[in-house]
Short mmCIF file of C-alpha atoms in Angstrom, two decimals:
data_model
loop_
_atom_site.label_atom_id
_atom_site.label_comp_id
_atom_site.label_asym_id
_atom_site.label_seq_id
_atom_site.Cartn_x
_atom_site.Cartn_y
_atom_site.Cartn_z
CA MET I 20 0.00 0.22 -0.07
CA GLU I 21 1.20 3.54 -0.80
CA ARG I 22 0.38 6.74 0.99
CA THR I 23 -0.52 9.79 -0.95
CA SER I 24 -1.65 13.17 0.25
CA LEU I 25 -4.87 13.94 -0.66
CA TYR I 26 -3.41 17.24 -1.83
CA ASP I 27 -2.10 15.42 -4.74
CA PHE I 28 -6.07 14.83 -5.73
CA VAL I 29 -6.88 18.27 -5.37
CA PHE I 30 -3.90 19.49 -7.06
CA PHE I 31 -4.55 17.32 -10.07
CA GLY I 32 -8.10 18.93 -10.37
CA THR I 33 -6.91 22.29 -9.98
CA SER I 34 -4.35 21.70 -12.88
CA CYS I 35 -7.24 19.85 -15.20
CA ARG I 36 -9.41 22.91 -14.44
CA TYR I 37 -6.55 25.49 -15.06
CA LEU I 38 -5.50 23.96 -18.46
CA VAL I 39 -9.16 24.39 -19.33
CA ASP I 40 -9.75 27.79 -18.32
CA VAL I 41 -6.51 29.45 -18.68
CA ARG I 42 -6.69 32.76 -21.15
CA ALA I 43 -4.09 35.06 -22.71
CA PRO I 44 -1.72 36.50 -21.75
CA ALA I 45 -0.23 33.33 -19.93
CA SER I 46 3.27 32.23 -19.54
CA TYR I 47 4.24 28.76 -20.42
CA THR I 48 7.26 28.49 -18.62
CA ALA I 49 6.65 30.32 -15.55
CA SER I 50 6.27 28.19 -12.33
CA GLY I 51 2.45 27.50 -12.00
CA CYS I 52 1.28 28.21 -15.19
CA VAL I 53 0.60 26.38 -18.43
CA GLY I 54 3.79 24.32 -18.87
CA TYR I 55 4.10 23.80 -14.98
CA ASN I 56 0.20 22.27 -14.97
CA ILE I 57 0.58 20.23 -18.34
CA GLN I 58 3.60 18.09 -16.44
CA SER I 59 1.29 18.05 -13.37
CA VAL I 60 -1.35 16.23 -15.46
CA PHE I 61 1.25 13.91 -16.48
CA LYS I 62 2.63 13.25 -13.62
CA PHE I 63 -0.36 12.43 -11.91
CA LEU I 64 -1.69 9.92 -14.54
CA ASN I 65 1.52 8.16 -14.88
CA GLU I 66 1.95 7.56 -11.00
CA ASN I 67 -1.68 6.57 -10.59
CA LYS I 68 -1.39 4.28 -13.87
CA MET I 69 -4.20 5.72 -15.43
CA LYS I 70 -3.22 4.30 -18.59
CA VAL I 71 -6.27 4.86 -21.04
CA SER I 72 -5.83 8.47 -19.88
CA MET I 73 -2.31 8.44 -20.35
CA ASN I 74 -3.20 7.29 -24.27
CA ALA I 75 -5.87 9.83 -24.71
CA ALA I 76 -3.40 12.72 -23.47
CA ARG I 77 -1.10 12.13 -26.69
CA ASP I 78 -2.44 15.22 -28.52
CA LEU I 79 -1.69 17.14 -25.09
CA TYR I 80 1.51 15.72 -24.80
CA SER I 81 2.59 16.35 -28.44
CA LEU I 82 1.52 20.36 -27.80
CA SER I 83 4.09 20.11 -24.63
CA LYS I 84 6.78 18.73 -27.14
CA GLU I 85 5.99 21.59 -29.42
CA PHE I 86 5.83 24.34 -26.67
CA ASP I 87 8.80 23.35 -24.87
CA ALA I 88 10.96 24.08 -28.11
CA LYS I 89 9.07 27.29 -28.91
CA TYR I 90 8.58 29.05 -25.72
CA SER I 91 11.74 30.13 -23.49
CA GLU I 92 11.96 32.05 -20.14
CA GLY I 93 11.99 36.03 -20.16
CA GLU I 94 10.79 37.73 -23.24
CA ASN I 95 9.53 34.38 -25.36
CA GLU I 96 7.50 33.02 -22.35
CA HIS I 97 4.18 34.21 -23.21
CA MET I 98 1.74 32.04 -25.45
CA THR I 99 -0.29 33.40 -28.20
CA GLU I 100 -4.12 33.21 -28.16
CA GLU I 101 -3.69 30.48 -30.98
CA ASP I 102 -1.55 27.96 -28.66
CA ILE I 103 -3.46 28.75 -25.33
CA GLU I 104 -6.81 27.82 -27.33
CA ARG I 105 -5.43 24.42 -28.45
CA VAL I 106 -4.33 23.84 -24.59
CA ASN I 107 -8.21 24.32 -24.12
CA VAL I 108 -9.36 22.14 -26.43
CA ALA I 109 -6.82 19.42 -26.00
CA MET I 110 -7.58 19.58 -21.99
CA GLU I 111 -11.44 19.79 -22.74
CA VAL I 112 -11.46 16.70 -24.91
CA LEU I 113 -9.06 14.76 -22.27
CA ARG I 114 -11.26 15.43 -19.69
CA PRO I 115 -13.96 13.22 -20.13
CA THR I 116 -11.78 10.08 -20.41
CA ILE I 117 -10.35 11.01 -17.37
CA LEU I 118 -13.66 11.14 -15.49
CA ALA I 119 -14.54 7.77 -16.91
CA GLU I 120 -11.54 6.18 -16.02
CA ALA I 121 -11.43 7.45 -12.43
CA GLU I 122 -14.92 5.88 -11.83
CA GLU I 123 -12.73 2.68 -12.06
CA ILE I 124 -10.23 3.19 -9.69
CA ASN I 125 -10.73 3.31 -6.08
CA ALA I 126 -9.06 4.93 -3.17
CA PHE I 127 -8.84 3.40 0.50
CA PHE I 128 -9.02 6.04 3.27
CA ALA I 129 -8.21 4.56 7.08
CA LYS I 130 -11.18 4.96 9.72
CA GLU I 131 -10.58 6.67 12.65
CA LYS I 132 -9.40 4.72 15.38
CA ARG I 133 -8.81 4.80 19.51
CA TYR I 134 -5.10 5.56 18.87
CA ASN I 135 -3.67 7.99 16.29
CA ILE I 136 -3.72 6.53 12.67
CA ASP I 137 -0.40 8.36 11.89
CA LEU I 138 1.34 6.67 15.18
CA LEU I 139 0.09 3.29 14.36
CA TYR I 140 1.04 3.02 11.05
CA ASP I 141 4.29 4.89 11.00
CA ASN I 142 5.38 5.23 14.47
CA PRO I 143 5.16 2.36 16.57
CA ALA I 144 7.54 3.68 18.91
CA ASP I 145 5.24 6.26 20.02
CA ILE I 146 2.43 4.14 21.02
CA PHE I 147 4.72 1.86 23.07
CA GLY I 148 7.33 4.70 24.45
CA ALA I 149 10.56 4.90 22.89
CA SER I 150 12.46 4.18 26.12
CA VAL I 151 10.52 0.44 25.91
CA PHE I 152 10.13 0.20 21.93
CA TYR I 153 13.60 0.27 21.22
CA GLU I 154 14.91 -2.01 24.34
CA LEU I 155 12.56 -4.46 22.70
CA PRO I 156 13.87 -7.77 20.22
CA GLU I 157 14.15 -6.73 16.52
CA SER I 158 11.69 -9.54 16.02
CA ALA I 159 9.05 -8.18 18.61
CA GLN I 160 9.57 -4.41 17.10
CA MET I 161 8.76 -5.84 13.51
CA ASP I 162 5.69 -7.98 14.70
CA PHE I 163 4.44 -4.79 16.58
CA GLY I 164 5.07 -2.98 13.74
CA GLU I 165 2.86 -5.10 12.02
CA GLY I 166 0.53 -5.44 14.11
CA LEU I 167 -0.49 -1.70 14.56
CA LYS I 168 -0.46 -1.26 10.65
CA CYS I 169 -2.94 -4.28 10.78
CA ILE I 170 -5.14 -2.09 12.94
CA VAL I 171 -5.26 0.60 10.85
CA LEU I 172 -6.00 -1.72 7.80
CA GLU I 173 -8.78 -3.43 9.73
CA ARG I 174 -7.55 -6.73 9.97
CA GLY I 175 -8.16 -7.59 13.59
CA THR I 176 -7.13 -10.77 13.81
CA ALA I 177 -3.59 -10.45 11.73
CA ALA I 178 -3.08 -7.74 14.62
CA ALA I 179 -3.90 -9.82 17.58
CA TYR I 180 -1.42 -12.68 16.02
CA HIS I 181 1.28 -10.10 15.45
CA LEU I 182 0.94 -8.98 19.27
CA MET I 183 0.85 -11.96 20.56
CA ARG I 184 3.78 -13.02 18.44
CA GLY I 185 5.79 -9.68 19.73
CA SER I 186 4.51 -10.29 23.16
CA GLU I 187 5.85 -13.78 23.79
CA ALA I 188 9.33 -12.68 21.79
CA THR I 189 9.60 -9.98 24.65
CA LEU I 190 8.66 -12.64 27.37
CA LYS I 191 11.45 -15.00 26.05
CA GLN I 192 13.95 -12.08 26.30
CA LEU I 193 13.31 -11.73 30.03
CA TYR I 194 13.71 -15.37 30.32
CA LEU I 195 17.09 -15.84 28.52
CA SER I 196 18.13 -12.65 30.18
CA ILE I 197 17.46 -14.36 33.71
CA VAL I 198 17.90 -18.32 33.07
CA LYS I 199 21.72 -18.86 31.58
CA GLN I 200 21.85 -22.98 32.19
CA LYS I 201 19.51 -25.66 31.85
CA ARG I 202 17.41 -23.45 29.48
CA LEU I 203 14.02 -24.78 27.94
CA ALA I 204 14.41 -26.48 24.53
CA LYS I 205 11.40 -25.04 23.11
CA PRO I 206 10.83 -21.99 24.88
CA MET I 207 6.89 -21.34 25.13
CA TRP I 208 4.85 -18.81 27.22
CA GLY I 209 3.43 -21.25 30.07
CA PRO I 210 6.72 -23.18 30.74
CA MET I 211 8.66 -19.54 30.68
CA VAL I 212 6.25 -18.59 33.36
CA SER I 213 6.70 -21.39 35.51
CA LYS I 214 10.70 -21.10 35.11
CA LEU I 215 10.60 -17.41 36.19
CA GLU I 216 7.94 -18.11 38.92
CA GLU I 217 10.26 -20.85 40.03
CA ARG I 218 13.36 -18.24 40.64
CA GLY I 219 11.01 -15.73 42.30
CA VAL I 220 11.92 -13.07 40.23
CA LEU I 221 8.34 -12.05 39.04
CA ASP I 222 6.37 -9.53 41.23
CA ASP I 223 2.35 -9.42 41.70
CA ALA I 224 2.11 -6.90 38.74
CA LEU I 225 3.63 -8.60 36.13
CA LYS I 226 2.72 -12.36 37.30
CA GLY I 227 -1.31 -11.10 37.04
CA THR I 228 -0.40 -9.40 33.91
CA LEU I 229 1.36 -12.09 32.21
CA GLU I 230 -1.38 -14.46 33.47
CA ASN I 231 -4.39 -12.02 32.13
CA ALA I 232 -2.67 -11.64 28.61
CA ARG I 233 -1.81 -15.57 28.45
CA ARG I 234 -5.68 -16.51 29.33
CA GLY I 235 -7.32 -13.47 27.50
CA PHE I 236 -5.58 -13.45 24.44
CA ARG I 237 -2.38 -15.64 24.08
CA ASN I 238 -3.96 -18.73 24.28
CA PRO I 239 -7.36 -17.65 22.15
CA VAL I 240 -5.17 -16.19 19.45
CA ALA I 241 -3.16 -19.12 18.83
CA HIS I 242 -6.64 -21.00 18.24
CA PRO I 243 -7.69 -21.51 14.39
CA ASP I 244 -11.51 -20.93 15.05
CA ARG I 245 -11.06 -17.12 16.80
CA PHE I 246 -11.33 -14.42 15.08
CA TYR I 247 -10.79 -10.83 16.07
CA SER I 248 -12.45 -7.50 15.65
CA VAL I 249 -10.33 -4.45 15.28
CA ASP I 250 -11.89 -3.21 18.39
CA GLU I 251 -10.86 -6.21 20.29
CA ALA I 252 -7.38 -5.79 18.78
CA GLN I 253 -6.91 -2.49 20.00
CA ASP I 254 -7.86 -3.93 23.60
CA ILE I 255 -5.44 -6.18 23.09
CA LEU I 256 -3.01 -3.39 22.23
CA GLY I 257 -3.72 -1.97 25.31
CA THR I 258 -3.09 -4.94 27.37
CA THR I 259 0.44 -5.55 25.35
CA THR I 260 1.95 -2.29 25.82
CA GLN I 261 1.17 -2.57 29.65
CA LEU I 262 2.80 -5.99 29.43
CA VAL I 263 5.78 -5.48 27.73
CA SER I 264 6.44 -2.01 29.70
CA LEU I 265 6.45 -4.11 32.67
CA ILE I 266 9.14 -6.76 31.37
CA VAL I 267 11.31 -4.09 29.76
CA SER I 268 11.49 -2.44 33.30
CA HIS I 269 12.32 -5.37 35.08
CA GLU I 270 15.67 -5.08 36.60
CA LYS I 271 16.96 -8.27 34.86
CA TYR I 272 16.19 -7.64 31.64
CA THR I 273 18.83 -7.14 28.98
CA ARG I 274 18.14 -6.67 25.45
#
């Protein structure tokens, strides 16, 4: 998925309207004038892969090549009335094709969430707190980043799965920080917590949060028949941020 500013769409419409309405005297070369707006139209059509419109724009393209050679900055930048009318006509002919093709292209917009969308999509460290996030294992950082993007994209079950994986990776990092010998062959949530409890290194807050996370979402998320809404995924995110903060703040935790 590619992020595009809504401004680009507004500006494209403005450029099209300008080329239909522009009248003499008008500069071809000055910024914001005829040549600039023709190139803006081509740029938008190309970036958005509007192939039908690009093909229909060949007359406008031919005019731009002709005028690139004919007009230059300074004394020769202003277009003749006849040339401006040719631009008007070319753009007026092109507009119906653009509008028709645009009807076949969909743009998707993220809905508002309980968390800031920009932070969810681009800055997971600001959701978890930078002092916590950058102390997490790299795999956990990646999973949390993907999970937060899934929330933005309305993929609740995928978000829950990534959040669970990231949480388990963080718990494993705490386990490895404390248990140096005779480690579990396959460190899993329950056995790791049991080993840490045996060593008496879990305070009540962390122990309770680990158990709530295990019962509330770690085990259910792993079940193939369980699906999650985006609201449920955001609930899990709240529990996850609390859990990993407690783990990272543990006196024996090392990355």
